[in-house]
XYZ file of N, CA, C and O in Angstrom:
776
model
N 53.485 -28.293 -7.825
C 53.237 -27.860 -9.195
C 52.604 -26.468 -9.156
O 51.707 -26.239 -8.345
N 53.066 -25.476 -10.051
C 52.607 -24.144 -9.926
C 51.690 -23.903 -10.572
O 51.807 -24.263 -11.744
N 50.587 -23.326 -10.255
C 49.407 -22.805 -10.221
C 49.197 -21.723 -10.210
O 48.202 -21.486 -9.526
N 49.854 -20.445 -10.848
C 49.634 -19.354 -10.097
C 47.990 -19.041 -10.498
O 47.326 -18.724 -9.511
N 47.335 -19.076 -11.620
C 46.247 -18.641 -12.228
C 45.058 -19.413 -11.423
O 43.917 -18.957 -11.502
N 45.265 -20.339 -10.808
C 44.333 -21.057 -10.258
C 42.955 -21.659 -11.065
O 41.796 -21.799 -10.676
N 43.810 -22.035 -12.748
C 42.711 -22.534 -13.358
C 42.842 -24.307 -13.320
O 42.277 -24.864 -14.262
N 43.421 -25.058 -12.478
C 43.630 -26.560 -11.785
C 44.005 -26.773 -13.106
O 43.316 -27.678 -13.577
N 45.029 -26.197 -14.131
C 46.054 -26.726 -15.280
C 47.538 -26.198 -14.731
O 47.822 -25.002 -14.792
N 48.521 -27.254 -14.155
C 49.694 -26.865 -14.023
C 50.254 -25.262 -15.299
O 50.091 -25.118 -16.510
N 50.692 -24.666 -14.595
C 51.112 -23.558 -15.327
C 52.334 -23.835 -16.399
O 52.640 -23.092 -17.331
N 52.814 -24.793 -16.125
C 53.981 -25.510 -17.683
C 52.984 -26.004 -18.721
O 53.055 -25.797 -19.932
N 51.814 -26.853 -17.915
C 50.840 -27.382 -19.148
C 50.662 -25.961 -19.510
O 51.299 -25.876 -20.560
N 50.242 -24.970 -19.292
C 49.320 -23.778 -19.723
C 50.235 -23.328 -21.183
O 49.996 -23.383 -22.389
N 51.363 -22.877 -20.366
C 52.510 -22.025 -21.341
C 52.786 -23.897 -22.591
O 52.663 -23.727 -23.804
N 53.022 -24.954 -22.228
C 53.232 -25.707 -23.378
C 51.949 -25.575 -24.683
O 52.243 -25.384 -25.863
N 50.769 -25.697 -24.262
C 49.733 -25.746 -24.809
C 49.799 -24.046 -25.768
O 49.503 -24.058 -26.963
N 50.160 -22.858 -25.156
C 50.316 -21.985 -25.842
C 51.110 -20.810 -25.006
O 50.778 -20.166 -24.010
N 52.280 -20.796 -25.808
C 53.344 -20.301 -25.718
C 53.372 -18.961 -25.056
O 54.017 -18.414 -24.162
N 52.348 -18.649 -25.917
C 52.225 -17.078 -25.981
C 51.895 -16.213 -24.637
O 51.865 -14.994 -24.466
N 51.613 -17.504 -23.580
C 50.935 -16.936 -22.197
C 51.997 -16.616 -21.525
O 51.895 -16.268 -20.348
N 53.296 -16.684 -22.210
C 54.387 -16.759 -21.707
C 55.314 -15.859 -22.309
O 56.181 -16.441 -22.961
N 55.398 -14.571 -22.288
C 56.050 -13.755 -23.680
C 57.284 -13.387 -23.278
O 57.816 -12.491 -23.934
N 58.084 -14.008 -22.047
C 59.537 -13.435 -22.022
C 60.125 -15.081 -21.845
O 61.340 -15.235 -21.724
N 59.326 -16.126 -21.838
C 60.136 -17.781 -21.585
C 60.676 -17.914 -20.506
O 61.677 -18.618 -20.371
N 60.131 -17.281 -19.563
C 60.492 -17.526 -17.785
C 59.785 -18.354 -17.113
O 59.844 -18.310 -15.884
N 59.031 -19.213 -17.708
C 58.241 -20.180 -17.408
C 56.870 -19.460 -16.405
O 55.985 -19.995 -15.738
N 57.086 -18.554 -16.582
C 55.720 -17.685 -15.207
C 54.872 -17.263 -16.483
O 55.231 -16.799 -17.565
N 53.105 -17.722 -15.766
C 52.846 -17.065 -16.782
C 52.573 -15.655 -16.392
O 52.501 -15.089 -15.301
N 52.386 -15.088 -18.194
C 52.041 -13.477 -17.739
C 51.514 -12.499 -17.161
O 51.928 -11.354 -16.986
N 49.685 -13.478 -16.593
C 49.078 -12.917 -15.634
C 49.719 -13.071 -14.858
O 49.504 -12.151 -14.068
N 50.695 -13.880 -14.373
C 51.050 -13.874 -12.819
C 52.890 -13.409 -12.456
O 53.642 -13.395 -11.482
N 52.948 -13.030 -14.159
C 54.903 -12.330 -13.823
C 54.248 -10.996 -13.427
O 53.069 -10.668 -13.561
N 55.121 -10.405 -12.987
C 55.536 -8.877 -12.263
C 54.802 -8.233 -13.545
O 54.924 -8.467 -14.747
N 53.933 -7.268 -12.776
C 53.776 -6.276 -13.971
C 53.522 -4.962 -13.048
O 52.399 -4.789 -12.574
N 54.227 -4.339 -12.877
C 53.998 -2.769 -12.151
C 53.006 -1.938 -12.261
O 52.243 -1.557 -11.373
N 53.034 -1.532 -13.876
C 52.205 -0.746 -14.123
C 49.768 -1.324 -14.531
O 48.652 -0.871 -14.788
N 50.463 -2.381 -14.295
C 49.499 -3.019 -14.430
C 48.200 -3.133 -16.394
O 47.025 -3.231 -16.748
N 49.593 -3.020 -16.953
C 48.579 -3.152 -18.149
C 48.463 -4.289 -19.038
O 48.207 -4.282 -20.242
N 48.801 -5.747 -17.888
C 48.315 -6.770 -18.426
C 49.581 -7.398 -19.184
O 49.519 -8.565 -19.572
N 50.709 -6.638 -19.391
C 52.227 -7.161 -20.078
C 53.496 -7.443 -18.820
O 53.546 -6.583 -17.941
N 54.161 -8.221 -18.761
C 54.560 -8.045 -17.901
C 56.003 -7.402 -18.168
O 56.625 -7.469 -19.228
N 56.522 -6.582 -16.644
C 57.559 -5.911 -17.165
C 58.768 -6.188 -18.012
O 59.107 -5.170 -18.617
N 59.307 -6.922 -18.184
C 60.377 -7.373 -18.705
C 59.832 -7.852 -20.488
O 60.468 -8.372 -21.405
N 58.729 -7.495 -20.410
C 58.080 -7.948 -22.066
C 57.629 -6.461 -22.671
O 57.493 -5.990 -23.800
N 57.490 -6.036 -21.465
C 57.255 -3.823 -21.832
C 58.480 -3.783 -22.226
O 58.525 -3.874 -23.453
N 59.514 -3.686 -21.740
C 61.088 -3.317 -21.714
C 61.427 -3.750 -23.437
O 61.972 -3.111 -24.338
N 60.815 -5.155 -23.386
C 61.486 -5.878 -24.441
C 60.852 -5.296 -26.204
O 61.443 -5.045 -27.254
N 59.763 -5.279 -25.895
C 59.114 -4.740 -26.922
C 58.692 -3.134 -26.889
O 57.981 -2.712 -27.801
N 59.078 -2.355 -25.967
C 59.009 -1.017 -26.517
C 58.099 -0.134 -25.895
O 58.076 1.093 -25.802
N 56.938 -1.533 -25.266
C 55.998 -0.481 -24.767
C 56.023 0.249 -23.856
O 55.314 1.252 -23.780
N 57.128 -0.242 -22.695
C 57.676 1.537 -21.968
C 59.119 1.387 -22.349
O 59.637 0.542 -23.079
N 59.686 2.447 -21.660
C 61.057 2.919 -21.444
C 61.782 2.598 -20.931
O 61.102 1.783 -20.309
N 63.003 2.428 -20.433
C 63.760 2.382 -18.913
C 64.701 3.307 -19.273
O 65.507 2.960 -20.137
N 64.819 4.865 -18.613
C 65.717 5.784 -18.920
C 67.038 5.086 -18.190
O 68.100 5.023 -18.810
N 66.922 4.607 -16.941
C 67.901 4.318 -16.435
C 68.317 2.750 -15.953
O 68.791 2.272 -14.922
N 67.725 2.015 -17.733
C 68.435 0.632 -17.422
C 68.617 0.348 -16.150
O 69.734 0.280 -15.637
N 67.237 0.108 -15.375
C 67.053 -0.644 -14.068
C 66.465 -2.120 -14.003
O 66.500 -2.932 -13.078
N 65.763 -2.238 -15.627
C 64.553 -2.940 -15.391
C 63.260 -2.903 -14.931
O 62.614 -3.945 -14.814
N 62.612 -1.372 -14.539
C 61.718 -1.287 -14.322
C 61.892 -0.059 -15.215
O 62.787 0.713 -15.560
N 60.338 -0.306 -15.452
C 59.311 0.845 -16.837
C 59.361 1.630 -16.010
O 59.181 1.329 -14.830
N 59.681 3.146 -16.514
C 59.947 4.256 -16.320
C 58.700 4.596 -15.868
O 58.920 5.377 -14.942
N 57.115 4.414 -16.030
C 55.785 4.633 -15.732
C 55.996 4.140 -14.005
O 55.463 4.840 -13.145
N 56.728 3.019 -13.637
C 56.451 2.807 -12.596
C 57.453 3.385 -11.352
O 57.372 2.993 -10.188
N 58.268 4.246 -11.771
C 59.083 5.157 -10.824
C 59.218 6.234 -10.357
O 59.406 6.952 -11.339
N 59.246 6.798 -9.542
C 58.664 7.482 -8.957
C 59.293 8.820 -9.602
O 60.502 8.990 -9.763
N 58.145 9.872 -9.995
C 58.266 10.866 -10.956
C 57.355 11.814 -10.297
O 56.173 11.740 -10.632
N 57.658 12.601 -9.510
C 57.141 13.574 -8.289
C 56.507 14.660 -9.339
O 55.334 15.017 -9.225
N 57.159 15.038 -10.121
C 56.436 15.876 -11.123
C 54.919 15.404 -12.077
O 54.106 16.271 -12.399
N 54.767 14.250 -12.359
C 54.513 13.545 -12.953
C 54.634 13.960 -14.943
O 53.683 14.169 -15.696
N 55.726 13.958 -15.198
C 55.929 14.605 -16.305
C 56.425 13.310 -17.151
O 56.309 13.649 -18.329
N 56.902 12.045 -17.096
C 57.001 10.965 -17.481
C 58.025 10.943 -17.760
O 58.353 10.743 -18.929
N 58.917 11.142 -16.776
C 60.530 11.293 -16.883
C 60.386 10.916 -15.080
O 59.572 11.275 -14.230
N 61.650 9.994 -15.037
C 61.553 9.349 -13.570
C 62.059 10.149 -12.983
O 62.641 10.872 -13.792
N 62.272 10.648 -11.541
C 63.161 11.630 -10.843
C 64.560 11.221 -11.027
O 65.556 11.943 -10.968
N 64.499 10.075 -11.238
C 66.374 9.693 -11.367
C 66.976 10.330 -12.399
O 67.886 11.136 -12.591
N 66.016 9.585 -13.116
C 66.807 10.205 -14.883
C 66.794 11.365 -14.784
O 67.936 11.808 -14.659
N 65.819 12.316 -14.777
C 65.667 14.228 -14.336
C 66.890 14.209 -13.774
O 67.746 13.830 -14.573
N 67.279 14.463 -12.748
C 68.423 14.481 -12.038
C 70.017 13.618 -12.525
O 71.029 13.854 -11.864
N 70.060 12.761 -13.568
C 70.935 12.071 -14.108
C 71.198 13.366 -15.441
O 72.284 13.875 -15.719
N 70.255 13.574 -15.902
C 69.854 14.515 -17.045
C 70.207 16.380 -16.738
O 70.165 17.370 -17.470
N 70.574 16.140 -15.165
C 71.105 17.856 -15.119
C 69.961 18.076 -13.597
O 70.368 18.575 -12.547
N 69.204 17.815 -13.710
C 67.746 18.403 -12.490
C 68.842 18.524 -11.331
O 69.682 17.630 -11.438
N 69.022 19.227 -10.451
C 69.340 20.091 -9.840
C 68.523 18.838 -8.224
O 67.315 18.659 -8.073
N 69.563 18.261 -7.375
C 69.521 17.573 -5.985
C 70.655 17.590 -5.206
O 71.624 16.874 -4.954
N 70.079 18.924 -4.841
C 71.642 19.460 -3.469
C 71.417 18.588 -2.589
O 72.354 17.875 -2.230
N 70.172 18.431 -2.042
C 70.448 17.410 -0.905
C 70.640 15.468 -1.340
O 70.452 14.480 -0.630
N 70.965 15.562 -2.414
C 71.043 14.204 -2.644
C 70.063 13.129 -1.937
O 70.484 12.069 -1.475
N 68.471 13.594 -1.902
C 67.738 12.586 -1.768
C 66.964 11.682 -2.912
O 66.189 10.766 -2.639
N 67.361 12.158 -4.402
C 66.769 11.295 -5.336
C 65.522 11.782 -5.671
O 64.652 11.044 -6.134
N 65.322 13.248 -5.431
C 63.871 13.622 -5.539
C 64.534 15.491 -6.009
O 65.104 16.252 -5.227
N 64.252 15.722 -7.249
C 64.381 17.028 -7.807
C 64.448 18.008 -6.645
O 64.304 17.559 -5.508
N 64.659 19.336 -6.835
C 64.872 19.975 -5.764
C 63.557 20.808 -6.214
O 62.960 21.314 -5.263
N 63.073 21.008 -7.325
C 61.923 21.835 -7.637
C 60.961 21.038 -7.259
O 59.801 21.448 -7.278
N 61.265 19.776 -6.853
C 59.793 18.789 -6.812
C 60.044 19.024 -4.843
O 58.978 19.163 -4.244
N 61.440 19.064 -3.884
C 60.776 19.068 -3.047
C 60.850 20.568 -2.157
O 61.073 20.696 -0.953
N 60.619 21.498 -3.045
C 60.134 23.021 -2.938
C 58.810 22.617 -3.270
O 58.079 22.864 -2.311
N 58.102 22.032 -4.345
C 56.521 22.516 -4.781
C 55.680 21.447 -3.616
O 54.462 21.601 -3.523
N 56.325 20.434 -2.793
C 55.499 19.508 -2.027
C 55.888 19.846 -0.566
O 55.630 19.174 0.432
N 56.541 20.991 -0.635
C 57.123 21.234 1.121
C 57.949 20.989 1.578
O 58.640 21.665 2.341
N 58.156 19.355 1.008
C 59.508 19.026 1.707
C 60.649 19.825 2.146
O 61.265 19.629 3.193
N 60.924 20.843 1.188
C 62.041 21.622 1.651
C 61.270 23.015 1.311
O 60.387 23.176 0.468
N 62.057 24.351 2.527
C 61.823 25.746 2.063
C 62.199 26.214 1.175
O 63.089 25.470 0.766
N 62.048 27.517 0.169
C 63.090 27.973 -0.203
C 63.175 29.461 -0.060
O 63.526 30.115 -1.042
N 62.897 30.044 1.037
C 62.641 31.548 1.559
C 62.285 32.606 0.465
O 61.221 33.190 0.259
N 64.180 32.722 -0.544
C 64.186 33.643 -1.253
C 63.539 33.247 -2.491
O 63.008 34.134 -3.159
N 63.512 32.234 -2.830
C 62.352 31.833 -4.057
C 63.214 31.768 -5.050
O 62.891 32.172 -6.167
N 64.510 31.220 -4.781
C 65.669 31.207 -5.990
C 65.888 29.163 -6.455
O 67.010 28.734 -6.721
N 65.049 28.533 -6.458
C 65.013 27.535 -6.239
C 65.584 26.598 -6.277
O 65.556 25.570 -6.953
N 66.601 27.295 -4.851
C 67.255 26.151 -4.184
C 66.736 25.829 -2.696
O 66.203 26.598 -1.897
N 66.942 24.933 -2.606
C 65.997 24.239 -0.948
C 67.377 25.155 -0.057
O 68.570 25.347 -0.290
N 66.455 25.527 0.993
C 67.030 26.495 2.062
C 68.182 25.910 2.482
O 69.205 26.566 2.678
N 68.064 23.998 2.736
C 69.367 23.068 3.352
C 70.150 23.039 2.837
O 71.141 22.355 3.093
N 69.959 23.992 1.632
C 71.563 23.960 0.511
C 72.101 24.805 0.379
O 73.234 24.660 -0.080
N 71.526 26.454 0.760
C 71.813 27.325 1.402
C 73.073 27.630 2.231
O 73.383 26.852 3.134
N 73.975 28.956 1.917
C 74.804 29.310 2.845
C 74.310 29.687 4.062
O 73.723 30.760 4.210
N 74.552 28.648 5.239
C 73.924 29.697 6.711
C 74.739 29.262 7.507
O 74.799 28.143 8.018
N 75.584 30.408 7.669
C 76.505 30.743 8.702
C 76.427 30.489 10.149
O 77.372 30.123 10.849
N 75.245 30.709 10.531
C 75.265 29.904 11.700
C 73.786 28.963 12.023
O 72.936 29.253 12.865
N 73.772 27.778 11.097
C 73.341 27.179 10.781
C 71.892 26.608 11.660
O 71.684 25.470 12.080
N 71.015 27.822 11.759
C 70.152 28.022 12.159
C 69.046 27.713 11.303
O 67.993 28.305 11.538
N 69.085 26.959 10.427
C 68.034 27.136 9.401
C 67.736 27.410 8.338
O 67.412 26.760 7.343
N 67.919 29.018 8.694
C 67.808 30.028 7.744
C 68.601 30.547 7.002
O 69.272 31.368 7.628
N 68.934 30.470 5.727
C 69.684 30.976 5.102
C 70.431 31.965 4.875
O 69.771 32.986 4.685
N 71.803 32.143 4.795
C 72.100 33.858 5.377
C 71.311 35.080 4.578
O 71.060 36.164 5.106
N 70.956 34.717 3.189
C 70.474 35.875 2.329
C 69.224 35.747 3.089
O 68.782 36.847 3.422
N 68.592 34.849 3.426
C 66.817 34.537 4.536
C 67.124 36.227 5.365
O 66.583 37.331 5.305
N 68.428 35.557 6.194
C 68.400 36.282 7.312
C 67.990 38.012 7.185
O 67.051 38.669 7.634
N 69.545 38.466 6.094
C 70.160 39.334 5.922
C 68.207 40.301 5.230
O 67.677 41.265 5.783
N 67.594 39.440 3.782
C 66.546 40.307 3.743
C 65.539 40.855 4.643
O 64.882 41.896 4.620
N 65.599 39.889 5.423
C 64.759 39.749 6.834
C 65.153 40.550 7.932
O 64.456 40.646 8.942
N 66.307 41.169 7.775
C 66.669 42.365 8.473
C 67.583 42.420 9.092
O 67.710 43.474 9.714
N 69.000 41.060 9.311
C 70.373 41.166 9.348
C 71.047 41.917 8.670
O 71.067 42.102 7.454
N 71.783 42.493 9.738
C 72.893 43.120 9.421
C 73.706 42.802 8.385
O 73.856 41.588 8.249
N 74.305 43.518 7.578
C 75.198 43.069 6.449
C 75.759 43.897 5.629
O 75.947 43.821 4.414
N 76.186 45.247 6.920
C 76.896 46.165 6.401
C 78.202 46.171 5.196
O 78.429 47.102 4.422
N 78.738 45.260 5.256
C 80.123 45.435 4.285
C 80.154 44.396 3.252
O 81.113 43.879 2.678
N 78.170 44.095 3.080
C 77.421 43.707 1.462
C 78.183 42.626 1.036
O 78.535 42.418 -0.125
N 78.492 41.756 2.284
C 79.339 39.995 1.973
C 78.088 38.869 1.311
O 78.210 37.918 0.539
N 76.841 39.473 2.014
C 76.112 38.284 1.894
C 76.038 37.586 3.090
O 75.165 36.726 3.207
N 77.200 37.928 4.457
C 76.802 36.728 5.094
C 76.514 38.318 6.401
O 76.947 39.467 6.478
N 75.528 37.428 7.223
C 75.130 38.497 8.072
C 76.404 38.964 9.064
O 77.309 38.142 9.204
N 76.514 40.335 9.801
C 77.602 40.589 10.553
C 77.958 39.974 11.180
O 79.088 39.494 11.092
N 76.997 39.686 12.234
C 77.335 38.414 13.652
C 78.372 37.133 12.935
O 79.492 37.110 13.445
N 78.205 36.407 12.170
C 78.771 35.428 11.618
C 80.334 35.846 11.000
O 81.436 35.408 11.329
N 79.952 36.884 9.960
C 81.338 37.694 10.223
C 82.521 38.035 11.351
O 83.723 38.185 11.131
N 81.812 38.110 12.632
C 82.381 38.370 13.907
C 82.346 37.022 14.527
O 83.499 36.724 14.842
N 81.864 36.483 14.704
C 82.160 35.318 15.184
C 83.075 34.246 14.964
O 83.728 33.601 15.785
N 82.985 34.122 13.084
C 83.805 33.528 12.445
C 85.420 34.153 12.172
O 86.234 33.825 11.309
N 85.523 35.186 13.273
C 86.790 35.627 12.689
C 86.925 36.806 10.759
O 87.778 37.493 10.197
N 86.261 36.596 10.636
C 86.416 36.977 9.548
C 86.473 38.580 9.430
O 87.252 39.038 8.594
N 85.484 39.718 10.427
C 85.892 40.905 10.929
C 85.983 41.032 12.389
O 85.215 40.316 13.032
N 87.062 42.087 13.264
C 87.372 42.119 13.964
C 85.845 43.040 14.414
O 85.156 43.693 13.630
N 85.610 42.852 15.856
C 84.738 44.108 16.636
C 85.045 44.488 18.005
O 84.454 44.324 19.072
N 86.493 45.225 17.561
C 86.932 46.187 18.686
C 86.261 46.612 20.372
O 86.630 46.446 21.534
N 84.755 47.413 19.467
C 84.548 47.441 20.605
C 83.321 46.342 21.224
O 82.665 46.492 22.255
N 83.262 45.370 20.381
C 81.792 44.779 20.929
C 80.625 45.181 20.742
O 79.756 44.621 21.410
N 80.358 45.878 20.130
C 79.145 46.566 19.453
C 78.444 46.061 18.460
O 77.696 46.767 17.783
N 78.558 45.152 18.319
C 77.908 43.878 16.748
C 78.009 44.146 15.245
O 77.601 43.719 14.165
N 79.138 45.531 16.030
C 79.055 45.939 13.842
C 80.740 45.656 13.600
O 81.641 45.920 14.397
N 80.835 45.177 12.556
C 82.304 44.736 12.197
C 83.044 46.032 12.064
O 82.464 47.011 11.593
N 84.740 46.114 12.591
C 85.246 47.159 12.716
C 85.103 47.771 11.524
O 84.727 48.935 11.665
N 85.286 47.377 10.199
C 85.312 47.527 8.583
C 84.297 48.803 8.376
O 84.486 49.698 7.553
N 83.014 48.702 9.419
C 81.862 49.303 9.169
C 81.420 50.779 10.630
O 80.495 51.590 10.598
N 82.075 50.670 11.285
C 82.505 51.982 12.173
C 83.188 52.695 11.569
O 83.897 52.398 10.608
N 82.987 54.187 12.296
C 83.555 55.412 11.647
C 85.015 55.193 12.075
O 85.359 54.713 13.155
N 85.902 55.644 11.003
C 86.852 55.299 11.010
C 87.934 56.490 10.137
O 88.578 56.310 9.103
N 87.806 57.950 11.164
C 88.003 58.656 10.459
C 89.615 59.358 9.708
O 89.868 60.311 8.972
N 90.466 58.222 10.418
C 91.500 58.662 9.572
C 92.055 56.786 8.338
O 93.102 56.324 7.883
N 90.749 56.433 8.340
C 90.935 55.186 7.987
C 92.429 53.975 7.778
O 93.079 53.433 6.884
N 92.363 54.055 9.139
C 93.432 52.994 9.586
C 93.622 51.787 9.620
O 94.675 51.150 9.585
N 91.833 51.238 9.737
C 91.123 50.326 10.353
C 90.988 50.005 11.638
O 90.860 48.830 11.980
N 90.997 50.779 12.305
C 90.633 50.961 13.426
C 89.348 51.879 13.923
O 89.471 53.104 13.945
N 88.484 51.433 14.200
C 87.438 52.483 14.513
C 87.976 53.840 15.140
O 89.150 53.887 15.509
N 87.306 54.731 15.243
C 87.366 55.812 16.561
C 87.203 55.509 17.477
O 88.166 55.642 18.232
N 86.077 54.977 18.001
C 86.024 54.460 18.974
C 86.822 53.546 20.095
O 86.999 53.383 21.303
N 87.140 53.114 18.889
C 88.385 52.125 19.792
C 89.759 52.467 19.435
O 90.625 51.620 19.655
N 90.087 53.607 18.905
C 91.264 54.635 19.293
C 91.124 55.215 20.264
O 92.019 55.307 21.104
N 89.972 55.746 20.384
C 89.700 56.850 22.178
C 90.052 55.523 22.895
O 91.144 55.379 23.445
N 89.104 54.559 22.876
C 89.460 53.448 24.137
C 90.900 53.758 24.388
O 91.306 54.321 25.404
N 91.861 53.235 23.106
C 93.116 52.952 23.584
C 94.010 54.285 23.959
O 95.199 54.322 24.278
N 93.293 55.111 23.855
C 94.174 56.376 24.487
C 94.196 57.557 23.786
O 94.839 58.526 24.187
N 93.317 57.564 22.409
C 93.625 58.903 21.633
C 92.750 60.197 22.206
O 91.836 59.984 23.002
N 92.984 61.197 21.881
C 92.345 61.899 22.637
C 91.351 62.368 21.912
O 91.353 62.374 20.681
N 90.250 62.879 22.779
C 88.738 63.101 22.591
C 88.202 64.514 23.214
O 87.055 64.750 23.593
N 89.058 65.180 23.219
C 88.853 66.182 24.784
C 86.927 66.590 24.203
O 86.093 66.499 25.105
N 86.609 66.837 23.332
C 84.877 67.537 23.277
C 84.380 66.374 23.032
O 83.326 66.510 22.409
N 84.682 65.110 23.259
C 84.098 63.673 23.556
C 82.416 63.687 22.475
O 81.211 63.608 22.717
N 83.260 63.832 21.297
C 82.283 63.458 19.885
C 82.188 62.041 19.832
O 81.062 61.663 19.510
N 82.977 61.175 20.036
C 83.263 60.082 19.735
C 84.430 60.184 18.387
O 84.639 59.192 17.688
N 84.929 61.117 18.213
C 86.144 61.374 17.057
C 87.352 61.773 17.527
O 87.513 62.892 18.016
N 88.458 60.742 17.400
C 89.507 61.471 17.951
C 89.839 63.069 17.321
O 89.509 63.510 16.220
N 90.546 63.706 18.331
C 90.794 65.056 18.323
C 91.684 65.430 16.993
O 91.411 66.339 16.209
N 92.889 64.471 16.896
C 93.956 64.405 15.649
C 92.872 64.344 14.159
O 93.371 64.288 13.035
């Protein structure tokens, strides 16, 4: 026989004798149904009568979910509602920039892990590039990655994309790596002679 109250009156006698100890008819009484937030109602009688919310029809009062901001909006709903979770952990992306969880270098507030980074070091390519990567031909993504990825050729191995060597009869081909291949240089400027 259940007891939860531990006043030695079966808890059916309790709720028969008066109903009211019982405000959703689940046979539990109310001190002893679920109550999250702890204000003495139990959840499913908050829900029922108004006194909290459930933005996201879970069954649990919106007071008792976890709301990193604490602005009284659950992180779900925020994020159901538009809030911005690149990494799809269920936690705002402004909420896990202001607690650490995530960086956000350039302060554009997106978490760094959501970030374009080319060679996925971490750091974000715009991180990199303000920070003093190369990024001569103003892609956004630093040179090296450019060259690596195929995306510009570097003739001679020099870490700057051919696009961005002197290139003075603009062929796309550097100078440099016209002399290599045979053009002539005779006062060896580094400019072919033509």
């Amino acid at each position: 026989v259940e007891d939860c109250d531990g006043n030695g009156v079966p808890d059916g006698c309790d709720i028969e004798d008066d109903p009211l100890l019982d405000c959703n008819g689940n046979l539990i009484l109310d001190a002893c149904d679920i109550d999250c937030n702890n204000n003495g109602i139990p959840d499913e009688c908050d829900l029922t009568d108004g006194t909290s919310n459930d933005c996201n029809e879970n069954d649990i009062p919106d007071d008792c979910e976890a709301d990193c901001n604490n602005d009284g909006v659950p992180d779900e709903c925020e994020i159901t509602d538009g809030a911005a979770d690149c990494n799809n952990n269920l936690i705002p992306d402004s909420c896990d920039i202001a607690d650490g969880t995530s960086n956000d270098c350039n302060v554009n507030g997106v978490p760094d892990e959501c970030e374009a980074d080319c060679d996925n070091d971490g750091v974000p390519d715009e991180c990199e590039i303000s920070g003093g990567a190369a990024d001569c031909n103003n892609n956004l993504i630093p040179d090296s990655c450019d060259i690596a990825d195929g995306t510009s050729n570097d003739c001679n191995a020099n870490g700057v994309p051919d696009e961005c060597d002197p290139d003075c009869n603009n062929d796309g081909v550097p100078d440099e790596c016209e002399i290599t291949d045979g053009a002539a240089d005779c006062n060896n400027n580094l400019i072919p002679d033509s």
